CSV table of C-alpha atoms in Angstrom, one decimal:
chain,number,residue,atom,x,y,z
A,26,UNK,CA,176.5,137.2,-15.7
A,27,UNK,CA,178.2,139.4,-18.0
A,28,UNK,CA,175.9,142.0,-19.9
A,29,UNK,CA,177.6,143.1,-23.1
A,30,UNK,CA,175.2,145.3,-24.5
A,31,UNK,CA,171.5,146.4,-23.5
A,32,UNK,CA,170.2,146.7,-26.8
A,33,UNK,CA,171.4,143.6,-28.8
A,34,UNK,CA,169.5,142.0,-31.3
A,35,UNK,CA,168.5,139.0,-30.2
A,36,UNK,CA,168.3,135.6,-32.1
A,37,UNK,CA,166.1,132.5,-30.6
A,38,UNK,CA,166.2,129.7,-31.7
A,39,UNK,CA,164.5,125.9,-31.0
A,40,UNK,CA,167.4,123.6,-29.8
A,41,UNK,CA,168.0,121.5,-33.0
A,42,UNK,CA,167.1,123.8,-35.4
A,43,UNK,CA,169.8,125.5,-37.7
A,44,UNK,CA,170.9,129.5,-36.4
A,45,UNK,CA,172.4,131.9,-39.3
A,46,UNK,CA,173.8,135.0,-37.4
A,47,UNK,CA,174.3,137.9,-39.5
A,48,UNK,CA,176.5,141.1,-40.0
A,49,UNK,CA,177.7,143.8,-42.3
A,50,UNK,CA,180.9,145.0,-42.0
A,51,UNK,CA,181.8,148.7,-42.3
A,52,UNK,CA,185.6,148.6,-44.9
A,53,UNK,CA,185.4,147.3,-48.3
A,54,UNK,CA,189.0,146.9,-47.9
A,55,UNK,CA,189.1,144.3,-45.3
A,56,UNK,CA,190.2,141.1,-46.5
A,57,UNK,CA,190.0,139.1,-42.9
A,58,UNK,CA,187.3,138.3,-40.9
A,59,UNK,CA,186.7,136.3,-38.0
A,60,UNK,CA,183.8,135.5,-35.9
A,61,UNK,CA,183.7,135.3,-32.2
A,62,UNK,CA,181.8,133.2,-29.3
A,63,UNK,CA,181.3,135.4,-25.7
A,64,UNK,CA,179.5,133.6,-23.2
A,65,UNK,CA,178.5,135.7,-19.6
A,66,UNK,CA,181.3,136.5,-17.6
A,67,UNK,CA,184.4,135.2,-20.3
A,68,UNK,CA,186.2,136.6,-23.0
A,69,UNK,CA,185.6,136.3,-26.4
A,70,UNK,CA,186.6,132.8,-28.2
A,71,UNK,CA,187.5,132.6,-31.4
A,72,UNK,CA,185.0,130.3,-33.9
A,73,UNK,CA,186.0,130.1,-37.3
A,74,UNK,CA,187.1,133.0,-39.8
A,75,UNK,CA,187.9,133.7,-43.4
A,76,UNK,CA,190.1,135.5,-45.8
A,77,UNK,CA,188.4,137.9,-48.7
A,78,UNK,CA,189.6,135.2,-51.4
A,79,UNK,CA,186.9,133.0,-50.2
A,80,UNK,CA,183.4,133.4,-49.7
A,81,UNK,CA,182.3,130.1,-48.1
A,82,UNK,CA,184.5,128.0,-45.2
A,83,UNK,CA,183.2,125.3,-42.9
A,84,UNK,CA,184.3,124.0,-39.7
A,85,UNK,CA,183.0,121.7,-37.4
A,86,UNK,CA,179.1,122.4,-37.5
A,87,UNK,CA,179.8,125.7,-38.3
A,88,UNK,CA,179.8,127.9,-41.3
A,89,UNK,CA,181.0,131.6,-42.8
A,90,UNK,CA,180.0,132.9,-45.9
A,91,UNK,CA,181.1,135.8,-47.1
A,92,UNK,CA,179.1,138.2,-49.4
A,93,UNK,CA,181.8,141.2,-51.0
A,94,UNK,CA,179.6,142.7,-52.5
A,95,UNK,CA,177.3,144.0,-50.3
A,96,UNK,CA,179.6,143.9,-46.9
A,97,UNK,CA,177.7,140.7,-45.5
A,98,UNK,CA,179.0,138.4,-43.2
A,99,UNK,CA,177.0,135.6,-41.8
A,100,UNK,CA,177.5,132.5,-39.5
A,101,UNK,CA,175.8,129.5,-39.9
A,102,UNK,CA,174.9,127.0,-37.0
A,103,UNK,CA,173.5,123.3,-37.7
A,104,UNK,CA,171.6,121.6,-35.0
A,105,UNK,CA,171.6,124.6,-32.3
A,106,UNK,CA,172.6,123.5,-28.8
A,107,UNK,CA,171.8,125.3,-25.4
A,108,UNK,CA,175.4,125.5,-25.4
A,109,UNK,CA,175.4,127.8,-28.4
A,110,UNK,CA,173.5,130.2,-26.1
A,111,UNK,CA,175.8,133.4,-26.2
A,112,UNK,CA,177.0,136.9,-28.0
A,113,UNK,CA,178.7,136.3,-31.3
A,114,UNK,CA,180.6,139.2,-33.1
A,115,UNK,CA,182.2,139.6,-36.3
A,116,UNK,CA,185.1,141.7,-36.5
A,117,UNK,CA,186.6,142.6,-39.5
A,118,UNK,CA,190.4,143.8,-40.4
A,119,UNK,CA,193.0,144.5,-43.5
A,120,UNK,CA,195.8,141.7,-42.6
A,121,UNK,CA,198.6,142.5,-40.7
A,122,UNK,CA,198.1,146.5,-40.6
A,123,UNK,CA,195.0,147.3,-38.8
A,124,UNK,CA,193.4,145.8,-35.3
A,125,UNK,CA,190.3,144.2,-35.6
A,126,UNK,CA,186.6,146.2,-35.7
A,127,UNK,CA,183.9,144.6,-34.3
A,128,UNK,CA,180.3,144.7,-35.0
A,129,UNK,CA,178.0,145.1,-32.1
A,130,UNK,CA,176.9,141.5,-31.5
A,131,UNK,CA,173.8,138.9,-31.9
A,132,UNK,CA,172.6,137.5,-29.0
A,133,UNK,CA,171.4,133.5,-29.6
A,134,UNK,CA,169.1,132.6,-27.2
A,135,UNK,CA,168.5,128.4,-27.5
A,136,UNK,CA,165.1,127.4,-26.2
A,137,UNK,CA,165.7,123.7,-24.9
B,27,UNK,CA,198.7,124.8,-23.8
B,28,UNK,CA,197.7,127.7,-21.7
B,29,UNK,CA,195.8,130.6,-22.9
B,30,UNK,CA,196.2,134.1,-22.5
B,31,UNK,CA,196.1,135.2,-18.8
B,32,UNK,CA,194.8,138.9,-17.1
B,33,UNK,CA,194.9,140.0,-13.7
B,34,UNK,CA,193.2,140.6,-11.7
B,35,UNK,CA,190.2,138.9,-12.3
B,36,UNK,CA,188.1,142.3,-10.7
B,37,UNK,CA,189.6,145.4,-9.7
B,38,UNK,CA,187.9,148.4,-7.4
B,39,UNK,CA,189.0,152.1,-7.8
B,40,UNK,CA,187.6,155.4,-7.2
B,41,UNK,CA,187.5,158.2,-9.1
B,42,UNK,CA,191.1,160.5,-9.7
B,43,UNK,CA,193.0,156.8,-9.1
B,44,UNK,CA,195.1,154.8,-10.9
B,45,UNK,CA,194.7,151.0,-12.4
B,46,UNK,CA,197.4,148.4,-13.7
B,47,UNK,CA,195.7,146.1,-15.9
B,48,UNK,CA,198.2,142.9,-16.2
B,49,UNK,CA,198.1,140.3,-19.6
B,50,UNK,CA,200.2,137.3,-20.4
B,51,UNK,CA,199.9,136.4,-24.2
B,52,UNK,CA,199.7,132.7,-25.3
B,53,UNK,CA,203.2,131.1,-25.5
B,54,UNK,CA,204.8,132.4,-28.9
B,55,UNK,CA,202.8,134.7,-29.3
B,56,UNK,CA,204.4,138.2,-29.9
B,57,UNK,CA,201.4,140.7,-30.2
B,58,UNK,CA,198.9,142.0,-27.3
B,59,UNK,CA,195.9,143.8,-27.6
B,60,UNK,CA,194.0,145.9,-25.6
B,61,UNK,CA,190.3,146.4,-25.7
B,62,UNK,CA,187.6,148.3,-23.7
B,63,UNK,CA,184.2,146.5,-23.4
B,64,UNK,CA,181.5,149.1,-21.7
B,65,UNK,CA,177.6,148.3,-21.5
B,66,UNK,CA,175.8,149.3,-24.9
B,67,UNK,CA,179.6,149.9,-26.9
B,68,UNK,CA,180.7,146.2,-28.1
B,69,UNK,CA,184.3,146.4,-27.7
B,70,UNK,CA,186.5,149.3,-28.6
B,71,UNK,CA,189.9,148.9,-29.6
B,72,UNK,CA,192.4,150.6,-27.3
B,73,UNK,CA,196.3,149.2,-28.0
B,74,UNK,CA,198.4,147.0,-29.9
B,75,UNK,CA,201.9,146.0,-29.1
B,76,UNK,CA,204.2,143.9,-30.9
B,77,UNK,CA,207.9,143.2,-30.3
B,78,UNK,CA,207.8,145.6,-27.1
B,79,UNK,CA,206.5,148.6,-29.3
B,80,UNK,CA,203.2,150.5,-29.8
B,81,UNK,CA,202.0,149.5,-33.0
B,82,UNK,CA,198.7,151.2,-33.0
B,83,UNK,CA,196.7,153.2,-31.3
B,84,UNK,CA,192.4,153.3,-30.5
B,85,UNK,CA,190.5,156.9,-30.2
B,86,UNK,CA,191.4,156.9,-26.1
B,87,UNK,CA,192.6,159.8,-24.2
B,88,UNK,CA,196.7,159.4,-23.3
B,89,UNK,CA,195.5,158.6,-19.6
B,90,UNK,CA,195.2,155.0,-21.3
B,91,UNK,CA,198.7,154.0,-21.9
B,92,UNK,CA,200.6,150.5,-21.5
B,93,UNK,CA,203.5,148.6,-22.0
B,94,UNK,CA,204.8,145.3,-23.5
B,95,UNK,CA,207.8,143.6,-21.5
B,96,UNK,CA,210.5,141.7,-23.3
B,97,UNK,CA,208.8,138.0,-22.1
B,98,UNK,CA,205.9,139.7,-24.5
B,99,UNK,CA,203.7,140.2,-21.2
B,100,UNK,CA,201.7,143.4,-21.2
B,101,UNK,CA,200.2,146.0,-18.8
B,102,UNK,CA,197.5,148.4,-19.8
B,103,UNK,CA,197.6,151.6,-16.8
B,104,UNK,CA,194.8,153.8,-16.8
B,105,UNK,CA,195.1,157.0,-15.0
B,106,UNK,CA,193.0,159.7,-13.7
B,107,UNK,CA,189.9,157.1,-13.0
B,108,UNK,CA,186.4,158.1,-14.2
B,109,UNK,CA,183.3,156.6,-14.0
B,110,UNK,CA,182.8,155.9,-17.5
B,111,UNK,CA,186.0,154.0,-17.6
B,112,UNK,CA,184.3,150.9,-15.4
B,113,UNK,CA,184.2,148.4,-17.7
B,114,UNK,CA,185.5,145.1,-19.1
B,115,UNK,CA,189.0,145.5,-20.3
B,116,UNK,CA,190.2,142.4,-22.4
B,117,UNK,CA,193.4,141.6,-23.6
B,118,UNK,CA,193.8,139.5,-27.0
B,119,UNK,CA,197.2,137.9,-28.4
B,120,UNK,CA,198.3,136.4,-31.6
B,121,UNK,CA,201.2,135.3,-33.6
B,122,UNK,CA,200.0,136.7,-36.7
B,123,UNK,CA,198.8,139.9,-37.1
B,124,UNK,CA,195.0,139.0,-37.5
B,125,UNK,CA,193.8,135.5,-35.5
B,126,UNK,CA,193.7,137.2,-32.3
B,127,UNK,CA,192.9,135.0,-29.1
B,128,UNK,CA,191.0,136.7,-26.0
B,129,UNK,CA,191.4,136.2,-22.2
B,130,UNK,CA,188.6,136.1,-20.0
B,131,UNK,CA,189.1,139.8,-19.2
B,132,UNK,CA,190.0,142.0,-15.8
B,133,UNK,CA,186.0,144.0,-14.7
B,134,UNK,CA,187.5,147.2,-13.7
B,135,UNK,CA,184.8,149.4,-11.6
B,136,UNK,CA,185.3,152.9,-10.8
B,137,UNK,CA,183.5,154.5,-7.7
């Protein structure tokens, strides 16, 4: 399968329990951020993301919270599922003038 | 709806050759990206194009260079092949400037 990076941390978790990946970003001026899903051998899907004017959005068993003042990122995973198993990345931008910057990834390993 | 599209799925070259990277964005989508995905780097951004221009621009030597055609369809051609260029090479698109969607990504391996 697809290797994305030999020195990831790595997250593992008990199928069931609740994952919280983390990540600091690197520009205090970034006001979007988004968090991505890459399992082996696809590209990276997008999972939920959030705009500096919040610090807390939900989706479906998913959450982001966002901490400005100390860079902090985190995504929050109830009731982990083997199919969780993957890299997740943040990446970071300043709407509408900049590409995205991505953190280096968090391997979640679900033990069944 | 359909996603966004690369070709080809794997591509073979040796070293001193040159590879077309192909991407078709989501449907109304007018923005491509480009990014590099080596082992051990996360992924690097390389290009941006919007409305047929180059927007932006990664910290990649000019033998990375692309285009965006006016049906908003990309190509990423990378020149003068070396080994360190083998890697994953995905291409995103967006209407906006920021939710960016991935395709699954063309392995390139240089020999």
């Amino acid at each position: 399968g697809e290797s994305v990076g030999l020195h990831l941390p790595t997250l593992s978790v008990q199928e069931g329990d609740n994952s919280i990946i983390n990540c600091a970003y690197s520009n205090s001026a970034s006001d979007y951020f988004i968090w991505y899903k890459q399992e082996s051998g696809k590209g990276p899907q997008f999972i939920i993301d959030i705009r500096s004017n919040m610090d807390k959005r939900q989706g479906q068993r998913v959450t982001v919270l966002l901490n400005k003042t100390v860079k902090h990122l985190s995504l929050q995973i109830a009731a982990t599922q083997p199919g969780d198993s993957a890299v997740y990345f943040c990446a970071e931008t300043l709407s509408g003038n900049t590409p995205l910057v991505f953190g280096k990834g968090t391997r979640l390993s679900v033990i069944a | 709806e359909a996603g966004v599209t690369q070709s080809p799925t794997h591509l073979i070259k040796t070293r001193g050759q040159q590879a077309t990277l192909r991407c078709s964005p989501i449907s109304g989508h007018t923005s491509v990206y480009w990014y590099q995905q080596a082992l051990g780097l996360g992924l690097q951004f390389l290009l941006w194009y919007d409305e047929g221009e180059e927007r932006n621009r990664g910290n990649f030597p000019p033998r990375f260079s692309g285009r965006q055609f006016p049906n908003y369809s990309s190509e990423l051609n990378v020149n003068a092949l070396e080994l360190e260029d083998s890697a994953l090479y995905l291409c995103a698109s967006s209407q906006r400037a920021d939710t960016q969607y991935f395709g699954p990504g063309t392995r390139l391996t240089v020999l």
